[in-house]
Short mmCIF file of C-alpha atoms in Angstrom, two decimals:
data_model
loop_
_atom_site.label_atom_id
_atom_site.label_comp_id
_atom_site.label_asym_id
_atom_site.label_seq_id
_atom_site.Cartn_x
_atom_site.Cartn_y
_atom_site.Cartn_z
CA ALA A 1 -3.14 15.22 0.22
CA GLU A 2 -0.53 13.39 -0.92
CA ARG A 3 2.60 15.45 -1.89
CA LEU A 4 5.90 14.98 -3.44
CA GLN A 5 8.65 17.85 -3.82
CA ILE A 6 11.71 16.62 -5.73
CA ILE A 7 15.17 18.25 -5.30
CA GLY A 8 18.01 17.56 -7.40
CA VAL A 9 21.63 17.88 -6.51
CA SER A 10 24.60 18.00 -9.05
CA ASP A 11 28.13 18.31 -8.49
CA GLU A 12 28.82 19.85 -11.97
CA GLU A 13 29.52 23.42 -12.62
CA GLU A 14 26.43 25.58 -12.76
CA ASP A 15 26.82 26.72 -16.39
CA LYS A 16 27.29 22.95 -17.04
CA VAL A 17 23.98 22.06 -15.21
CA LYS A 18 22.18 24.62 -16.98
CA SER A 19 23.45 23.76 -20.42
CA TRP A 20 22.49 20.26 -19.84
CA VAL A 21 19.08 20.77 -18.40
CA ASN A 22 18.29 23.26 -21.40
CA ARG A 23 19.39 21.11 -23.73
CA ASN A 24 17.85 17.24 -22.47
CA MET A 25 15.24 18.35 -19.93
CA PRO A 26 13.87 21.89 -21.00
CA GLN A 27 10.40 21.16 -19.23
CA LEU A 28 12.07 20.06 -15.96
CA LYS A 29 9.70 20.83 -13.18
CA TYR A 30 11.78 20.36 -9.94
CA SER A 31 14.64 22.23 -8.65
CA ILE A 32 18.41 21.33 -8.77
CA ALA A 33 20.90 22.16 -6.37
CA ILE A 34 24.41 23.08 -7.50
CA SER A 35 27.08 22.03 -5.04
CA SER A 36 30.33 21.79 -7.32
CA THR A 37 32.77 21.34 -4.05
CA ARG A 38 31.49 17.66 -3.64
CA GLY A 39 31.54 18.77 -0.05
CA PRO A 40 27.79 17.99 0.60
CA GLN A 41 27.70 14.71 -1.48
CA ARG A 42 30.76 13.63 0.37
CA THR A 43 29.00 14.00 4.15
CA TRP A 44 25.64 12.64 2.79
CA TYR A 45 27.46 9.79 1.03
CA LYS A 46 30.08 8.93 3.70
CA ALA A 47 26.93 8.70 6.19
CA ALA A 48 24.60 6.79 3.86
CA LYS A 49 27.40 4.20 3.01
CA LEU A 50 26.72 4.95 -0.38
CA GLU A 51 29.20 4.59 -3.26
CA TYR A 52 27.26 4.94 -6.43
CA LEU A 53 25.41 7.27 -8.76
CA PRO A 54 22.67 7.85 -8.99
CA SER A 55 21.19 7.58 -5.49
CA ALA A 56 17.97 9.42 -4.13
CA PHE A 57 17.03 9.96 -0.44
CA ILE A 58 13.23 9.88 0.47
CA VAL A 59 12.29 11.92 3.36
CA GLY A 60 9.16 11.82 5.24
CA PRO A 61 6.76 14.54 6.09
CA ARG A 62 8.63 15.11 9.28
CA GLY A 63 11.81 15.53 7.64
CA ARG A 64 13.31 11.90 8.64
CA ILE A 65 15.21 10.17 5.95
CA GLN A 66 12.70 6.99 5.33
CA PHE A 67 14.58 5.14 2.50
CA ILE A 68 17.77 5.76 0.53
CA GLY A 69 18.58 3.83 -2.81
CA ASN A 70 18.83 3.83 -6.72
CA PRO A 71 15.85 5.98 -7.95
CA ASN A 72 16.08 3.66 -10.90
CA ASP A 73 14.97 0.37 -9.09
CA GLU A 74 11.72 -0.57 -9.05
CA SER A 75 11.62 -1.22 -5.14
CA PHE A 76 12.41 2.47 -4.87
CA ASN A 77 9.42 3.88 -6.54
CA ILE A 78 7.35 0.96 -4.38
CA MET A 79 8.89 2.65 -1.19
CA LEU A 80 8.02 5.94 -2.53
CA THR A 81 4.45 5.05 -3.01
CA LYS A 82 4.43 3.85 0.81
CA VAL A 83 6.19 6.44 2.18
CA MET A 84 3.82 9.41 0.19
CA LYS A 85 0.73 7.21 1.68
CA GLY A 86 1.78 6.75 4.99
CA ARG A 87 2.33 2.99 4.59
CA PHE A 88 6.04 2.83 5.76
CA ASP A 89 7.77 4.59 8.73
CA ALA A 90 11.49 3.76 9.26
CA ALA A 91 11.21 4.54 12.85
CA LYS A 92 8.39 2.62 13.71
CA GLN A 93 9.60 -0.39 11.45
CA ARG A 94 12.66 -0.35 13.67
CA GLN A 95 10.60 -0.49 16.66
CA ALA A 96 8.66 -3.55 15.26
CA GLU A 97 11.38 -5.55 14.23
CA PRO A 98 11.64 -7.87 17.10
CA LEU A 99 8.09 -8.44 17.39
CA PHE A 100 8.14 -9.26 13.71
CA GLU A 101 10.66 -11.95 14.65
CA ASP A 102 8.34 -13.25 17.41
CA LEU A 103 5.43 -13.38 14.95
CA ARG A 104 7.65 -15.63 12.68
CA ARG A 105 8.49 -17.92 15.28
CA ASN A 106 5.26 -18.31 16.65
CA ARG A 107 3.55 -18.68 13.41
CA GLU A 108 6.40 -21.66 12.63
CA ARG A 109 5.15 -23.08 15.82
CA LYS A 110 1.58 -22.92 15.33
CA ASN A 111 1.48 -21.05 18.36
CA TRP A 112 -1.74 -19.23 17.60
CA ARG A 113 -2.43 -17.18 20.99
CA GLN A 114 0.86 -15.70 21.54
CA TYR A 115 0.62 -14.95 17.51
CA GLU A 116 -2.60 -13.12 17.97
CA LYS A 117 -0.93 -10.99 21.13
CA THR A 118 2.26 -10.14 19.35
CA ALA A 119 0.40 -9.01 16.07
CA LYS A 120 -1.87 -6.80 18.05
CA LYS A 121 1.31 -5.13 19.45
CA ILE A 122 2.46 -4.19 16.25
CA ILE A 123 -0.67 -3.14 15.17
CA ALA A 124 -0.93 -1.10 18.22
CA ILE A 125 2.49 0.80 16.94
CA SER A 126 0.77 1.75 13.65
CA PRO A 127 -2.50 0.60 12.33
CA LYS A 128 -2.06 2.19 8.87
CA VAL A 129 1.68 1.01 8.45
CA PHE A 130 1.24 -2.24 9.64
CA ILE A 131 -2.34 -2.78 7.96
CA LYS A 132 -1.08 -6.01 6.50
CA THR A 133 -0.71 -7.30 9.82
CA GLN A 134 -4.17 -6.35 10.76
CA VAL A 135 -5.62 -8.23 8.00
CA ASP A 136 -2.98 -11.40 8.33
CA LEU A 137 -4.56 -11.29 11.71
CA PHE A 138 -7.96 -11.71 10.74
CA GLU A 139 -7.18 -14.51 8.69
CA THR A 140 -5.19 -16.17 11.31
CA GLN A 141 -8.36 -15.81 13.91
CA LEU A 142 -10.71 -16.99 10.73
CA VAL A 143 -8.45 -19.67 9.31
CA GLN A 144 -5.83 -21.18 11.88
CA MET A 145 -7.69 -20.35 15.11
CA LYS A 146 -11.29 -21.39 13.78
CA ASN A 147 -13.05 -18.51 15.63
CA PRO A 148 -14.95 -16.30 12.91
CA GLU A 149 -16.65 -14.53 15.42
CA VAL A 150 -13.93 -13.20 17.06
CA ALA A 151 -12.18 -12.39 13.42
CA TYR A 152 -15.07 -10.53 12.24
CA GLU A 153 -15.74 -8.72 15.53
CA GLY A 154 -12.27 -7.55 15.55
CA ALA A 155 -12.65 -6.29 11.70
CA THR A 156 -15.66 -4.51 12.52
CA ALA A 157 -13.93 -2.86 15.10
CA PHE A 158 -11.04 -2.00 12.65
CA VAL A 159 -13.36 -0.75 10.05
CA ASP A 160 -15.45 1.43 12.17
CA ALA A 161 -12.03 3.03 13.58
CA ARG A 162 -10.22 3.31 10.26
CA ILE A 163 -12.84 3.93 7.68
CA ASP A 164 -12.71 7.81 7.80
CA SER A 165 -8.86 7.75 7.92
CA ASP A 166 -7.74 4.86 5.81
CA PRO A 167 -10.32 3.84 3.05
CA GLU A 168 -7.83 2.10 1.40
CA GLY A 169 -6.71 -0.15 4.30
CA VAL A 170 -10.28 -1.03 4.73
CA LEU A 171 -10.77 -1.88 1.49
CA PHE A 172 -7.65 -4.54 1.71
CA LEU A 173 -9.43 -6.16 4.39
CA ALA A 174 -12.49 -6.23 2.26
CA ASP A 175 -10.46 -7.68 -1.01
CA ARG A 176 -8.82 -10.35 1.49
CA ILE A 177 -12.45 -11.64 2.31
CA VAL A 178 -13.63 -11.56 -0.99
CA ASP A 179 -10.47 -13.46 -2.96
CA ASP A 180 -8.34 -14.94 -0.34
CA PRO A 181 -8.30 -18.90 -1.34
CA ASP A 182 -7.11 -19.88 2.17
CA ILE A 183 -10.34 -18.52 3.34
CA PRO A 184 -13.55 -21.52 3.10
CA ASP A 185 -16.22 -20.16 1.31
CA GLU A 186 -18.35 -21.00 4.41
CA GLN A 187 -16.53 -18.31 6.50
CA ARG A 188 -16.35 -15.63 3.69
CA ARG A 189 -19.11 -12.90 4.82
CA LEU A 190 -19.61 -11.21 1.34
CA ASP A 191 -22.30 -8.99 2.82
CA PHE A 192 -19.60 -7.79 5.18
CA ALA A 193 -17.10 -7.16 2.61
CA LEU A 194 -19.62 -5.24 0.17
CA ASP A 195 -20.79 -2.83 3.11
CA ILE A 196 -17.31 -1.78 3.71
CA ALA A 197 -16.85 -0.66 0.03
CA THR A 198 -20.35 0.77 -0.30
CA ARG A 199 -19.39 2.84 2.86
CA VAL A 200 -15.96 3.91 1.48
CA LEU A 201 -17.88 4.63 -1.83
CA GLU A 202 -20.64 6.93 0.03
CA ARG A 203 -18.09 8.59 2.25
CA PHE A 204 -15.54 9.79 -0.32
CA GLU A 205 -15.65 11.73 -3.61
CA LYS A 206 -12.10 11.75 -4.81
CA PRO A 207 -12.21 9.62 -8.04
CA SER A 208 -9.31 7.24 -7.05
CA GLU A 209 -11.12 6.42 -4.20
CA GLN A 210 -14.50 5.96 -5.56
CA ALA A 211 -13.04 3.59 -8.24
CA ARG A 212 -11.10 1.61 -5.53
CA ALA A 213 -14.21 0.72 -3.53
CA LEU A 214 -16.27 0.01 -7.11
CA LYS A 215 -13.38 -2.42 -7.94
CA THR A 216 -14.19 -4.08 -4.46
CA ILE A 217 -18.18 -4.16 -4.95
CA ALA A 218 -17.71 -5.78 -8.74
CA ALA A 219 -15.42 -8.31 -6.86
CA VAL A 220 -18.03 -8.89 -4.44
CA HIS A 221 -20.71 -9.26 -7.16
CA PHE A 222 -18.38 -11.79 -9.22
CA LYS A 223 -18.16 -13.87 -6.00
CA LYS A 224 -21.84 -14.34 -5.31
CA GLY A 225 -22.54 -15.26 -9.40
CA ASP A 226 -23.84 -11.76 -10.53
CA VAL A 227 -21.30 -11.93 -13.69
CA ALA A 228 -23.49 -8.85 -15.35
CA GLU A 229 -23.31 -6.48 -12.57
CA ALA A 230 -19.86 -7.51 -12.01
CA ALA A 231 -19.00 -6.44 -15.50
CA LYS A 232 -21.09 -3.32 -15.09
CA THR A 233 -19.28 -1.83 -12.11
CA ALA A 234 -15.82 -3.06 -13.26
CA LYS A 235 -16.42 -0.85 -15.79
CA LYS A 236 -17.26 2.00 -14.15
CA ALA A 237 -14.39 1.47 -11.64
CA TYR A 238 -12.06 1.40 -14.97
CA GLN A 239 -13.56 4.63 -15.88
CA TRP A 240 -12.88 6.82 -12.64
CA ALA A 241 -9.49 5.04 -12.26
CA PRO A 242 -6.80 7.22 -12.32
CA ALA A 243 -4.38 6.95 -15.52
CA GLU A 244 -1.61 5.23 -13.72
CA VAL A 245 -3.77 2.04 -12.82
CA LYS A 246 -6.25 1.69 -15.43
CA ASP A 247 -4.39 -1.03 -17.23
CA ASP A 248 -5.30 -3.13 -13.98
CA TYR A 249 -8.66 -1.99 -13.65
CA ARG A 250 -9.40 -2.67 -17.51
CA THR A 251 -7.89 -6.47 -16.81
CA GLN A 252 -10.75 -6.99 -14.29
CA TRP A 253 -13.36 -5.35 -16.38
CA MET A 254 -12.33 -7.38 -19.00
CA ALA A 255 -12.25 -10.54 -17.31
CA TYR A 256 -15.65 -10.22 -15.94
CA LYS A 257 -17.15 -8.90 -19.09
CA GLN A 258 -15.79 -12.22 -20.86
CA HIS A 259 -17.36 -14.45 -18.44
CA ASP A 260 -20.51 -12.49 -18.74
CA LYS A 261 -20.49 -13.19 -22.80
CA GLY A 262 -19.99 -17.10 -21.65
#
């Protein structure tokens, strides 16, 4: 399960911190450590080369610092979500950096065979962290290399291997098949995308995962021209969706509903 533990650190005196919390944040639900000597802060900030407050450290499940930044920046929230979902690992990112440089050069030179080999090396480091590379490889095999059989064969193997441990990742692939404007319609295997989403729906009971699968199923119906079924499914997805993403689900539902009326 995704878990987040927050610990605040203040360099103020204990009485001053307690007074401020009681006055401004009486419902505070995380701990605050007190270090009025500034020793630990100086140690952390010097090591992290920081010169500003506030700063926050995201520490992964194995106790390794994954990211340091301003907690008020949107980039910090994005990174926090990635770390909590297992989509970012600083050590694996460093390991893959030279390979990503090779990947970029191969794409610029349209050296697709070498691109394919390099992408597979990156994916081997962590299929979950580098899910985008996996899906980009699928599209490259399909569109640039014009080899749909290889592309869908690899996609099938990926889904079979990852569907139980990474439903979000396989749905990301399904969504690319449905929505990516670079994929020619004749190369979209919508039934394949539908099968992926249906398998996720059948395997997982968590509302957020049910909603995510229904969202993809609705998109498949819409792409197939069944607008009424798309709107119906999108409404159900919206009803199951977690509060923090309901707006996105409502946008999809309303768009399909409007087409259905038209």
